[in-house]
Amino acid sequence: MAQLNYNHLRYFWAVAHEGSLTRAAQHMNLSQSALSVQIQKLEHQVGHPLFERVGKKLVLTEAGGIALDYADTVFQAGEELLSTLQGRPRANRQVLRVGALTTLSRNFQLEFLRPLVGRADVELIVRSGNVRDLLAQLEAHTIDVVLANSAAPTDARSSLRNHLLAEQPVSLVGRPREARRRFRFPEDLRTEPLLLPSLDSDIRVAFDRVLERAGIRPTILAEVDDMAMLRLLAREREGVTLVPPIVVRDELEAGVLVEHCRIPEVTERFYAIVQKRRFANQLLTDLLSNLAPG
């Protein structure tokens, strides 16, 4: 069996990181045609295309993403060899690239990633963004998973898969109050001002339906699409805030906020969105296998 040609791998590695055949050829003092031939030889040897053209861009295929991870490891090992012999050892680490919806609860993200946090052999890369950009990165194999609070649209031809990780209750919370009667839901919302997630949120849409059925038109202090900001406003402002308790867990435990009531029929779901792959990231496989919907 022929051995891997590491020169070919180096050429591939350079093109993948540059994202351009032209720039990589310039940096390596090669012609584009010569560099292209080397990439083709590596593709022939591994038996898979490593790049595909999308418009004018070179995009890694799934096999290309796997090859790049291994190439990074190979060339990092060379650096670690030098560091070790110079008395500066570095741990070899696996990489998990996570995309998280900008508005997603930071507490939930931490709970999902906690088994990997602090492991010396794991490097976590977490990127925030909107759903469209994150799913594009997932399909381009530049991230391994997208964490979101709504499922990605799929059909028979889609390569995306939704894993339901958890289903959390949604509550009305607020600052502690002195000697006041118990909060009555939904009646008290006729006069109690509200801090709400934006209309883009599934829980906001469901909550609005509950109030509509009750014939209540609330006074809205603010609509916020960022859960971190909603958490801060809940601490600073009077009124009540619609939020999953996990978002304000620390404040509830410290008594900075109190939970007035849970909203019937309204929950927030958390998903891990992945792309169906022949070569799965083992770190992600382990995380998903250890979690059950709750």
PDB file of C-alpha atoms in Angstrom:
ATOM      1  CA  MET A   1       0.000   0.000   0.000  1.00  0.00           C
ATOM      2  CA  ALA A   2       1.447   3.356  -1.055  1.00  0.00           C
ATOM      3  CA  GLN A   3       2.375   5.731   1.751  1.00  0.00           C
ATOM      4  CA  LEU A   4       0.929   9.213   2.032  1.00  0.00           C
ATOM      5  CA  ASN A   5       2.976  11.839   0.228  1.00  0.00           C
ATOM      6  CA  TYR A   6       3.496  14.538   2.836  1.00  0.00           C
ATOM      7  CA  ASN A   7       4.575  17.091   0.238  1.00  0.00           C
ATOM      8  CA  HIS A   8       1.157  16.735  -1.363  1.00  0.00           C
ATOM      9  CA  LEU A   9      -0.422  17.066   2.071  1.00  0.00           C
ATOM     10  CA  ARG A  10       1.563  20.248   2.738  1.00  0.00           C
ATOM     11  CA  TYR A  11       0.348  21.760  -0.545  1.00  0.00           C
ATOM     12  CA  PHE A  12      -3.248  20.854   0.299  1.00  0.00           C
ATOM     13  CA  TRP A  13      -2.854  22.274   3.811  1.00  0.00           C
ATOM     14  CA  ALA A  14      -1.578  25.582   2.419  1.00  0.00           C
ATOM     15  CA  VAL A  15      -4.435  25.917  -0.088  1.00  0.00           C
ATOM     16  CA  ALA A  16      -7.052  25.008   2.543  1.00  0.00           C
ATOM     17  CA  HIS A  17      -5.808  27.659   4.961  1.00  0.00           C
ATOM     18  CA  GLU A  18      -5.388  30.306   2.283  1.00  0.00           C
ATOM     19  CA  GLY A  19      -8.758  29.513   0.758  1.00  0.00           C
ATOM     20  CA  SER A  20      -7.235  30.311  -2.603  1.00  0.00           C
ATOM     21  CA  LEU A  21      -5.078  28.427  -5.075  1.00  0.00           C
ATOM     22  CA  THR A  22      -3.626  31.718  -6.292  1.00  0.00           C
ATOM     23  CA  ARG A  23      -2.501  32.991  -2.880  1.00  0.00           C
ATOM     24  CA  ALA A  24      -1.108  29.615  -1.844  1.00  0.00           C
ATOM     25  CA  ALA A  25       0.857  29.343  -5.087  1.00  0.00           C
ATOM     26  CA  GLN A  26       2.326  32.809  -4.547  1.00  0.00           C
ATOM     27  CA  HIS A  27       3.393  32.038  -0.987  1.00  0.00           C
ATOM     28  CA  MET A  28       4.959  28.727  -2.018  1.00  0.00           C
ATOM     29  CA  ASN A  29       6.626  30.107  -5.150  1.00  0.00           C
ATOM     30  CA  LEU A  30       4.827  27.650  -7.401  1.00  0.00           C
ATOM     31  CA  SER A  31       2.656  28.066 -10.441  1.00  0.00           C
ATOM     32  CA  GLN A  32      -1.065  27.547  -9.971  1.00  0.00           C
ATOM     33  CA  SER A  33      -1.024  24.675 -12.437  1.00  0.00           C
ATOM     34  CA  ALA A  34       1.799  22.906 -10.590  1.00  0.00           C
ATOM     35  CA  LEU A  35       0.024  23.327  -7.256  1.00  0.00           C
ATOM     36  CA  SER A  36      -3.252  22.108  -8.747  1.00  0.00           C
ATOM     37  CA  VAL A  37      -1.523  18.953 -10.020  1.00  0.00           C
ATOM     38  CA  GLN A  38      -0.184  18.205  -6.513  1.00  0.00           C
ATOM     39  CA  ILE A  39      -3.669  18.560  -5.026  1.00  0.00           C
ATOM     40  CA  GLN A  40      -5.087  16.239  -7.694  1.00  0.00           C
ATOM     41  CA  LYS A  41      -2.454  13.627  -6.853  1.00  0.00           C
ATOM     42  CA  LEU A  42      -3.418  13.755  -3.182  1.00  0.00           C
ATOM     43  CA  GLU A  43      -7.124  13.450  -4.079  1.00  0.00           C
ATOM     44  CA  HIS A  44      -6.322  10.438  -6.243  1.00  0.00           C
ATOM     45  CA  GLN A  45      -4.389   8.823  -3.406  1.00  0.00           C
ATOM     46  CA  VAL A  46      -7.051   9.339  -0.723  1.00  0.00           C
ATOM     47  CA  GLY A  47      -9.870   8.497  -3.130  1.00  0.00           C
ATOM     48  CA  HIS A  48     -12.011  11.556  -2.448  1.00  0.00           C
ATOM     49  CA  PRO A  49     -12.295  15.094  -3.833  1.00  0.00           C
ATOM     50  CA  LEU A  50     -10.973  17.560  -1.242  1.00  0.00           C
ATOM     51  CA  PHE A  51     -12.235  20.811  -2.761  1.00  0.00           C
ATOM     52  CA  GLU A  52     -15.202  21.914  -4.781  1.00  0.00           C
ATOM     53  CA  ARG A  53     -15.809  25.212  -6.518  1.00  0.00           C
ATOM     54  CA  VAL A  54     -18.746  27.305  -5.354  1.00  0.00           C
ATOM     55  CA  GLY A  55     -18.832  30.294  -7.676  1.00  0.00           C
ATOM     56  CA  LYS A  56     -15.297  31.638  -7.585  1.00  0.00           C
ATOM     57  CA  LYS A  57     -14.498  30.137  -4.189  1.00  0.00           C
ATOM     58  CA  LEU A  58     -12.703  26.925  -3.285  1.00  0.00           C
ATOM     59  CA  VAL A  59     -14.691  25.159  -0.567  1.00  0.00           C
ATOM     60  CA  LEU A  60     -13.628  22.081   1.362  1.00  0.00           C
ATOM     61  CA  THR A  61     -15.681  18.944   0.843  1.00  0.00           C
ATOM     62  CA  GLU A  62     -16.501  16.790   3.848  1.00  0.00           C
ATOM     63  CA  ALA A  63     -13.445  14.647   3.088  1.00  0.00           C
ATOM     64  CA  GLY A  64     -11.431  17.856   2.716  1.00  0.00           C
ATOM     65  CA  GLY A  65     -12.522  19.014   6.175  1.00  0.00           C
ATOM     66  CA  ILE A  66     -11.412  15.689   7.654  1.00  0.00           C
ATOM     67  CA  ALA A  67      -8.124  15.851   5.758  1.00  0.00           C
ATOM     68  CA  LEU A  68      -7.496  19.367   7.013  1.00  0.00           C
ATOM     69  CA  ASP A  69      -8.019  18.300  10.629  1.00  0.00           C
ATOM     70  CA  TYR A  70      -5.455  15.543  10.169  1.00  0.00           C
ATOM     71  CA  ALA A  71      -3.070  17.840   8.297  1.00  0.00           C
ATOM     72  CA  ASP A  72      -3.303  20.381  11.119  1.00  0.00           C
ATOM     73  CA  THR A  73      -2.466  17.582  13.545  1.00  0.00           C
ATOM     74  CA  VAL A  74       0.461  16.358  11.435  1.00  0.00           C
ATOM     75  CA  PHE A  75       2.090  19.750  11.058  1.00  0.00           C
ATOM     76  CA  GLN A  76       1.318  20.734  14.627  1.00  0.00           C
ATOM     77  CA  ALA A  77       3.092  17.538  15.688  1.00  0.00           C
ATOM     78  CA  GLY A  78       6.210  18.804  13.924  1.00  0.00           C
ATOM     79  CA  GLU A  79       6.030  22.036  15.900  1.00  0.00           C
ATOM     80  CA  GLU A  80       5.464  20.073  19.107  1.00  0.00           C
ATOM     81  CA  LEU A  81       8.511  17.919  18.364  1.00  0.00           C
ATOM     82  CA  LEU A  82      10.685  21.019  18.260  1.00  0.00           C
ATOM     83  CA  SER A  83       9.013  22.415  21.376  1.00  0.00           C
ATOM     84  CA  THR A  84       9.489  19.159  23.257  1.00  0.00           C
ATOM     85  CA  LEU A  85      13.173  18.880  22.351  1.00  0.00           C
ATOM     86  CA  GLN A  86      13.591  22.490  23.454  1.00  0.00           C
ATOM     87  CA  GLY A  87      11.964  21.743  26.806  1.00  0.00           C
ATOM     88  CA  ARG A  88       8.577  23.289  25.987  1.00  0.00           C
ATOM     89  CA  PRO A  89       6.188  20.322  25.517  1.00  0.00           C
ATOM     90  CA  ARG A  90       2.707  20.961  24.144  1.00  0.00           C
ATOM     91  CA  ALA A  91      -0.252  18.610  24.409  1.00  0.00           C
ATOM     92  CA  ASN A  92      -1.705  17.189  21.204  1.00  0.00           C
ATOM     93  CA  ARG A  93      -5.401  18.123  21.143  1.00  0.00           C
ATOM     94  CA  GLN A  94      -8.598  17.254  19.332  1.00  0.00           C
ATOM     95  CA  VAL A  95     -10.720  20.097  17.981  1.00  0.00           C
ATOM     96  CA  LEU A  96     -14.486  20.669  18.120  1.00  0.00           C
ATOM     97  CA  ARG A  97     -15.849  23.686  16.243  1.00  0.00           C
ATOM     98  CA  VAL A  98     -19.204  24.858  17.577  1.00  0.00           C
ATOM     99  CA  GLY A  99     -21.541  27.447  16.098  1.00  0.00           C
ATOM    100  CA  ALA A 100     -24.037  28.944  18.537  1.00  0.00           C
ATOM    101  CA  LEU A 101     -26.966  31.186  17.792  1.00  0.00           C
ATOM    102  CA  THR A 102     -26.136  34.677  19.073  1.00  0.00           C
ATOM    103  CA  THR A 103     -29.345  34.790  21.110  1.00  0.00           C
ATOM    104  CA  LEU A 104     -28.906  31.348  22.693  1.00  0.00           C
ATOM    105  CA  SER A 105     -28.594  31.017  26.462  1.00  0.00           C
ATOM    106  CA  ARG A 106     -24.936  31.028  27.530  1.00  0.00           C
ATOM    107  CA  ASN A 107     -25.838  28.765  30.449  1.00  0.00           C
ATOM    108  CA  PHE A 108     -27.256  26.179  28.071  1.00  0.00           C
ATOM    109  CA  GLN A 109     -24.168  26.346  25.856  1.00  0.00           C
ATOM    110  CA  LEU A 110     -21.971  25.756  28.887  1.00  0.00           C
ATOM    111  CA  GLU A 111     -24.070  22.789  30.024  1.00  0.00           C
ATOM    112  CA  PHE A 112     -23.773  21.185  26.597  1.00  0.00           C
ATOM    113  CA  LEU A 113     -20.011  21.711  26.365  1.00  0.00           C
ATOM    114  CA  ARG A 114     -19.196  21.071  30.027  1.00  0.00           C
ATOM    115  CA  PRO A 115     -17.852  17.508  29.482  1.00  0.00           C
ATOM    116  CA  LEU A 116     -15.138  18.979  27.238  1.00  0.00           C
ATOM    117  CA  VAL A 117     -14.355  22.180  29.152  1.00  0.00           C
ATOM    118  CA  GLY A 118     -10.962  22.061  30.796  1.00  0.00           C
ATOM    119  CA  ARG A 119      -9.768  18.924  29.021  1.00  0.00           C
ATOM    120  CA  ALA A 120      -6.116  19.339  28.087  1.00  0.00           C
ATOM    121  CA  ASP A 121      -6.561  17.200  24.985  1.00  0.00           C
ATOM    122  CA  VAL A 122      -9.489  19.220  23.581  1.00  0.00           C
ATOM    123  CA  GLU A 123      -9.576  22.591  21.857  1.00  0.00           C
ATOM    124  CA  LEU A 124     -13.019  24.185  21.710  1.00  0.00           C
ATOM    125  CA  ILE A 125     -13.736  26.803  19.067  1.00  0.00           C
ATOM    126  CA  VAL A 126     -17.091  28.548  19.607  1.00  0.00           C
ATOM    127  CA  ARG A 127     -18.461  30.969  17.029  1.00  0.00           C
ATOM    128  CA  SER A 128     -21.645  33.010  17.351  1.00  0.00           C
ATOM    129  CA  GLY A 129     -23.867  34.123  14.503  1.00  0.00           C
ATOM    130  CA  ASN A 130     -27.309  34.014  12.964  1.00  0.00           C
ATOM    131  CA  VAL A 131     -28.921  30.801  11.784  1.00  0.00           C
ATOM    132  CA  ARG A 132     -28.333  31.375   8.083  1.00  0.00           C
ATOM    133  CA  ASP A 133     -24.594  32.054   8.451  1.00  0.00           C
ATOM    134  CA  LEU A 134     -24.048  29.199  10.892  1.00  0.00           C
ATOM    135  CA  LEU A 135     -25.849  26.662   8.716  1.00  0.00           C
ATOM    136  CA  ALA A 136     -23.776  27.831   5.733  1.00  0.00           C
ATOM    137  CA  GLN A 137     -20.618  27.213   7.775  1.00  0.00           C
ATOM    138  CA  LEU A 138     -21.938  23.800   8.788  1.00  0.00           C
ATOM    139  CA  GLU A 139     -22.552  22.850   5.171  1.00  0.00           C
ATOM    140  CA  ALA A 140     -19.067  24.121   4.257  1.00  0.00           C
ATOM    141  CA  HIS A 141     -17.595  21.863   6.998  1.00  0.00           C
ATOM    142  CA  THR A 142     -15.953  24.781   8.804  1.00  0.00           C
ATOM    143  CA  ILE A 143     -17.925  24.013  11.980  1.00  0.00           C
ATOM    144  CA  ASP A 144     -19.082  20.655  13.331  1.00  0.00           C
ATOM    145  CA  VAL A 145     -22.382  21.531  15.009  1.00  0.00           C
ATOM    146  CA  VAL A 146     -24.847  24.403  15.364  1.00  0.00           C
ATOM    147  CA  LEU A 147     -26.591  24.984  18.690  1.00  0.00           C
ATOM    148  CA  ALA A 148     -29.970  26.647  18.281  1.00  0.00           C
ATOM    149  CA  ASN A 149     -33.394  26.942  19.889  1.00  0.00           C
ATOM    150  CA  SER A 150     -35.279  25.963  16.749  1.00  0.00           C
ATOM    151  CA  ALA A 151     -34.837  23.058  14.395  1.00  0.00           C
ATOM    152  CA  ALA A 152     -33.317  23.559  10.957  1.00  0.00           C
ATOM    153  CA  PRO A 153     -35.736  23.043   8.056  1.00  0.00           C
ATOM    154  CA  THR A 154     -35.161  19.674   6.438  1.00  0.00           C
ATOM    155  CA  ASP A 155     -36.618  17.578   3.659  1.00  0.00           C
ATOM    156  CA  ALA A 156     -35.846  14.273   1.985  1.00  0.00           C
ATOM    157  CA  ARG A 157     -32.869  15.761   0.147  1.00  0.00           C
ATOM    158  CA  SER A 158     -31.404  17.659   3.102  1.00  0.00           C
ATOM    159  CA  SER A 159     -28.181  16.478   4.725  1.00  0.00           C
ATOM    160  CA  LEU A 160     -28.993  18.330   7.961  1.00  0.00           C
ATOM    161  CA  ARG A 161     -30.091  16.466  11.067  1.00  0.00           C
ATOM    162  CA  ASN A 162     -31.723  17.930  14.198  1.00  0.00           C
ATOM    163  CA  HIS A 163     -30.938  16.431  17.610  1.00  0.00           C
ATOM    164  CA  LEU A 164     -33.300  17.556  20.376  1.00  0.00           C
ATOM    165  CA  LEU A 165     -31.056  18.066  23.392  1.00  0.00           C
ATOM    166  CA  ALA A 166     -33.450  19.493  25.966  1.00  0.00           C
ATOM    167  CA  GLU A 167     -36.862  21.016  26.470  1.00  0.00           C
ATOM    168  CA  GLN A 168     -36.975  23.696  29.137  1.00  0.00           C
ATOM    169  CA  PRO A 169     -39.938  25.364  30.861  1.00  0.00           C
ATOM    170  CA  VAL A 170     -40.517  29.079  30.349  1.00  0.00           C
ATOM    171  CA  SER A 171     -41.305  31.373  33.270  1.00  0.00           C
ATOM    172  CA  LEU A 172     -42.096  34.897  34.285  1.00  0.00           C
ATOM    173  CA  VAL A 173     -39.367  36.167  36.595  1.00  0.00           C
ATOM    174  CA  GLY A 174     -38.705  39.475  38.320  1.00  0.00           C
ATOM    175  CA  ARG A 175     -36.953  41.202  41.168  1.00  0.00           C
ATOM    176  CA  PRO A 176     -38.049  40.258  44.723  1.00  0.00           C
ATOM    177  CA  ARG A 177     -40.904  42.316  46.142  1.00  0.00           C
ATOM    178  CA  GLU A 178     -41.882  43.177  49.641  1.00  0.00           C
ATOM    179  CA  ALA A 179     -45.044  41.752  51.228  1.00  0.00           C
ATOM    180  CA  ARG A 180     -47.038  41.363  48.065  1.00  0.00           C
ATOM    181  CA  ARG A 181     -49.705  38.825  47.216  1.00  0.00           C
ATOM    182  CA  ARG A 182     -48.921  35.871  45.021  1.00  0.00           C
ATOM    183  CA  PHE A 183     -48.578  36.609  41.311  1.00  0.00           C
ATOM    184  CA  ARG A 184     -51.736  35.648  39.412  1.00  0.00           C
ATOM    185  CA  PHE A 185     -51.273  34.448  35.861  1.00  0.00           C
ATOM    186  CA  PRO A 186     -52.497  35.676  33.473  1.00  0.00           C
ATOM    187  CA  GLU A 187     -54.675  38.259  35.243  1.00  0.00           C
ATOM    188  CA  ASP A 188     -51.812  40.352  36.642  1.00  0.00           C
ATOM    189  CA  LEU A 189     -50.439  40.896  33.146  1.00  0.00           C
ATOM    190  CA  ARG A 190     -53.248  43.353  32.481  1.00  0.00           C
ATOM    191  CA  THR A 191     -51.287  45.864  34.593  1.00  0.00           C
ATOM    192  CA  GLU A 192     -47.795  44.371  35.045  1.00  0.00           C
ATOM    193  CA  PRO A 193     -45.233  45.651  32.490  1.00  0.00           C
ATOM    194  CA  LEU A 194     -43.353  43.004  30.525  1.00  0.00           C
ATOM    195  CA  LEU A 195     -39.869  42.402  29.173  1.00  0.00           C
ATOM    196  CA  LEU A 196     -40.130  39.954  26.278  1.00  0.00           C
ATOM    197  CA  PRO A 197     -38.016  38.106  23.726  1.00  0.00           C
ATOM    198  CA  SER A 198     -38.456  39.437  20.196  1.00  0.00           C
ATOM    199  CA  LEU A 199     -41.096  38.169  17.779  1.00  0.00           C
ATOM    200  CA  ASP A 200     -38.430  36.026  16.101  1.00  0.00           C
ATOM    201  CA  SER A 201     -38.474  33.777  19.156  1.00  0.00           C
ATOM    202  CA  ASP A 202     -40.633  30.646  19.205  1.00  0.00           C
ATOM    203  CA  ILE A 203     -41.411  31.137  22.895  1.00  0.00           C
ATOM    204  CA  ARG A 204     -42.588  34.699  22.251  1.00  0.00           C
ATOM    205  CA  VAL A 205     -44.972  33.507  19.551  1.00  0.00           C
ATOM    206  CA  ALA A 206     -46.358  30.801  21.843  1.00  0.00           C
ATOM    207  CA  PHE A 207     -46.669  33.262  24.750  1.00  0.00           C
ATOM    208  CA  ASP A 208     -48.550  35.758  22.594  1.00  0.00           C
ATOM    209  CA  ARG A 209     -51.065  33.027  21.722  1.00  0.00           C
ATOM    210  CA  VAL A 210     -51.635  32.341  25.426  1.00  0.00           C
ATOM    211  CA  LEU A 211     -52.317  36.027  26.123  1.00  0.00           C
ATOM    212  CA  GLU A 212     -54.533  36.362  23.070  1.00  0.00           C
ATOM    213  CA  ARG A 213     -56.728  33.506  24.252  1.00  0.00           C
ATOM    214  CA  ALA A 214     -56.956  35.203  27.664  1.00  0.00           C
ATOM    215  CA  GLY A 215     -57.924  38.511  26.047  1.00  0.00           C
ATOM    216  CA  ILE A 216     -54.928  40.346  27.513  1.00  0.00           C
ATOM    217  CA  ARG A 217     -52.982  43.114  25.778  1.00  0.00           C
ATOM    218  CA  PRO A 218     -49.904  43.674  27.987  1.00  0.00           C
ATOM    219  CA  THR A 219     -47.744  46.731  28.460  1.00  0.00           C
ATOM    220  CA  ILE A 220     -44.401  45.868  26.855  1.00  0.00           C
ATOM    221  CA  LEU A 221     -41.335  47.621  28.286  1.00  0.00           C
ATOM    222  CA  ALA A 222     -38.868  46.082  25.816  1.00  0.00           C
ATOM    223  CA  GLU A 223     -38.486  43.360  23.203  1.00  0.00           C
ATOM    224  CA  VAL A 224     -35.003  41.850  23.113  1.00  0.00           C
ATOM    225  CA  ASP A 225     -33.590  39.214  20.776  1.00  0.00           C
ATOM    226  CA  ASP A 226     -30.490  38.555  22.907  1.00  0.00           C
ATOM    227  CA  MET A 227     -31.032  36.373  25.976  1.00  0.00           C
ATOM    228  CA  ALA A 228     -27.930  37.785  27.667  1.00  0.00           C
ATOM    229  CA  MET A 229     -29.354  41.304  27.388  1.00  0.00           C
ATOM    230  CA  LEU A 230     -32.795  40.118  28.503  1.00  0.00           C
ATOM    231  CA  ARG A 231     -31.145  38.641  31.575  1.00  0.00           C
ATOM    232  CA  LEU A 232     -29.471  41.972  32.402  1.00  0.00           C
ATOM    233  CA  LEU A 233     -32.679  43.941  31.900  1.00  0.00           C
ATOM    234  CA  ALA A 234     -34.576  41.537  34.157  1.00  0.00           C
ATOM    235  CA  ARG A 235     -32.138  42.413  36.935  1.00  0.00           C
ATOM    236  CA  GLU A 236     -32.349  46.165  36.369  1.00  0.00           C
ATOM    237  CA  ARG A 237     -35.968  46.893  35.545  1.00  0.00           C
ATOM    238  CA  GLU A 238     -39.285  46.636  37.339  1.00  0.00           C
ATOM    239  CA  GLY A 239     -41.923  44.400  35.825  1.00  0.00           C
ATOM    240  CA  VAL A 240     -41.656  40.767  34.852  1.00  0.00           C
ATOM    241  CA  THR A 241     -39.573  39.022  32.213  1.00  0.00           C
ATOM    242  CA  LEU A 242     -40.463  36.048  30.030  1.00  0.00           C
ATOM    243  CA  VAL A 243     -37.456  33.745  29.980  1.00  0.00           C
ATOM    244  CA  PRO A 244     -36.434  30.088  30.381  1.00  0.00           C
ATOM    245  CA  PRO A 245     -35.180  29.718  33.987  1.00  0.00           C
ATOM    246  CA  ILE A 246     -31.861  28.284  32.756  1.00  0.00           C
ATOM    247  CA  VAL A 247     -31.032  31.714  31.331  1.00  0.00           C
ATOM    248  CA  VAL A 248     -31.259  33.352  34.778  1.00  0.00           C
ATOM    249  CA  ARG A 249     -30.282  30.325  36.844  1.00  0.00           C
ATOM    250  CA  ASP A 250     -27.506  32.150  38.737  1.00  0.00           C
ATOM    251  CA  GLU A 251     -29.787  35.084  39.576  1.00  0.00           C
ATOM    252  CA  LEU A 252     -32.534  32.751  40.831  1.00  0.00           C
ATOM    253  CA  GLU A 253     -30.092  30.847  43.031  1.00  0.00           C
ATOM    254  CA  ALA A 254     -28.689  34.094  44.442  1.00  0.00           C
ATOM    255  CA  GLY A 255     -32.151  35.549  45.085  1.00  0.00           C
ATOM    256  CA  VAL A 256     -31.529  38.496  42.744  1.00  0.00           C
ATOM    257  CA  LEU A 257     -34.576  37.331  40.781  1.00  0.00           C
ATOM    258  CA  VAL A 258     -37.540  35.175  41.757  1.00  0.00           C
ATOM    259  CA  GLU A 259     -39.714  32.929  39.625  1.00  0.00           C
ATOM    260  CA  HIS A 260     -43.314  34.147  39.726  1.00  0.00           C
ATOM    261  CA  CYS A 261     -44.869  31.371  37.640  1.00  0.00           C
ATOM    262  CA  ARG A 262     -44.258  28.951  34.828  1.00  0.00           C
ATOM    263  CA  ILE A 263     -46.209  29.442  31.636  1.00  0.00           C
ATOM    264  CA  PRO A 264     -48.422  26.510  30.683  1.00  0.00           C
ATOM    265  CA  GLU A 265     -48.091  25.211  27.126  1.00  0.00           C
ATOM    266  CA  VAL A 266     -44.859  27.171  26.497  1.00  0.00           C
ATOM    267  CA  THR A 267     -41.433  25.549  26.437  1.00  0.00           C
ATOM    268  CA  GLU A 268     -38.121  26.256  24.765  1.00  0.00           C
ATOM    269  CA  ARG A 269     -36.369  23.511  22.856  1.00  0.00           C
ATOM    270  CA  PHE A 270     -32.636  23.308  22.318  1.00  0.00           C
ATOM    271  CA  TYR A 271     -31.188  21.560  19.282  1.00  0.00           C
ATOM    272  CA  ALA A 272     -27.840  20.390  18.037  1.00  0.00           C
ATOM    273  CA  ILE A 273     -27.930  20.672  14.255  1.00  0.00           C
ATOM    274  CA  VAL A 274     -25.406  18.547  12.418  1.00  0.00           C
ATOM    275  CA  GLN A 275     -24.714  17.560   8.863  1.00  0.00           C
ATOM    276  CA  LYS A 276     -24.872  13.920   7.896  1.00  0.00           C
ATOM    277  CA  ARG A 277     -21.257  12.872   7.368  1.00  0.00           C
ATOM    278  CA  ARG A 278     -19.288   9.797   6.522  1.00  0.00           C
ATOM    279  CA  PHE A 279     -16.533  10.973   8.875  1.00  0.00           C
ATOM    280  CA  ALA A 280     -18.021  12.105  12.168  1.00  0.00           C
ATOM    281  CA  ASN A 281     -16.168  14.198  14.745  1.00  0.00           C
ATOM    282  CA  GLN A 282     -15.736  11.757  17.627  1.00  0.00           C
ATOM    283  CA  LEU A 283     -15.948  14.483  20.276  1.00  0.00           C
ATOM    284  CA  LEU A 284     -19.352  15.504  18.940  1.00  0.00           C
ATOM    285  CA  THR A 285     -20.500  11.894  18.655  1.00  0.00           C
ATOM    286  CA  ASP A 286     -19.609  11.358  22.307  1.00  0.00           C
ATOM    287  CA  LEU A 287     -21.424  14.508  23.429  1.00  0.00           C
ATOM    288  CA  LEU A 288     -24.613  13.592  21.577  1.00  0.00           C
ATOM    289  CA  SER A 289     -24.573   9.984  22.753  1.00  0.00           C
ATOM    290  CA  ASN A 290     -24.321  11.091  26.391  1.00  0.00           C
ATOM    291  CA  LEU A 291     -27.258  13.483  26.189  1.00  0.00           C
ATOM    292  CA  ALA A 292     -30.907  12.547  26.128  1.00  0.00           C
ATOM    293  CA  PRO A 293     -33.798  14.927  25.464  1.00  0.00           C
ATOM    294  CA  GLY A 294     -35.091  16.384  28.715  1.00  0.00           C
TER     295      GLY A 294
END
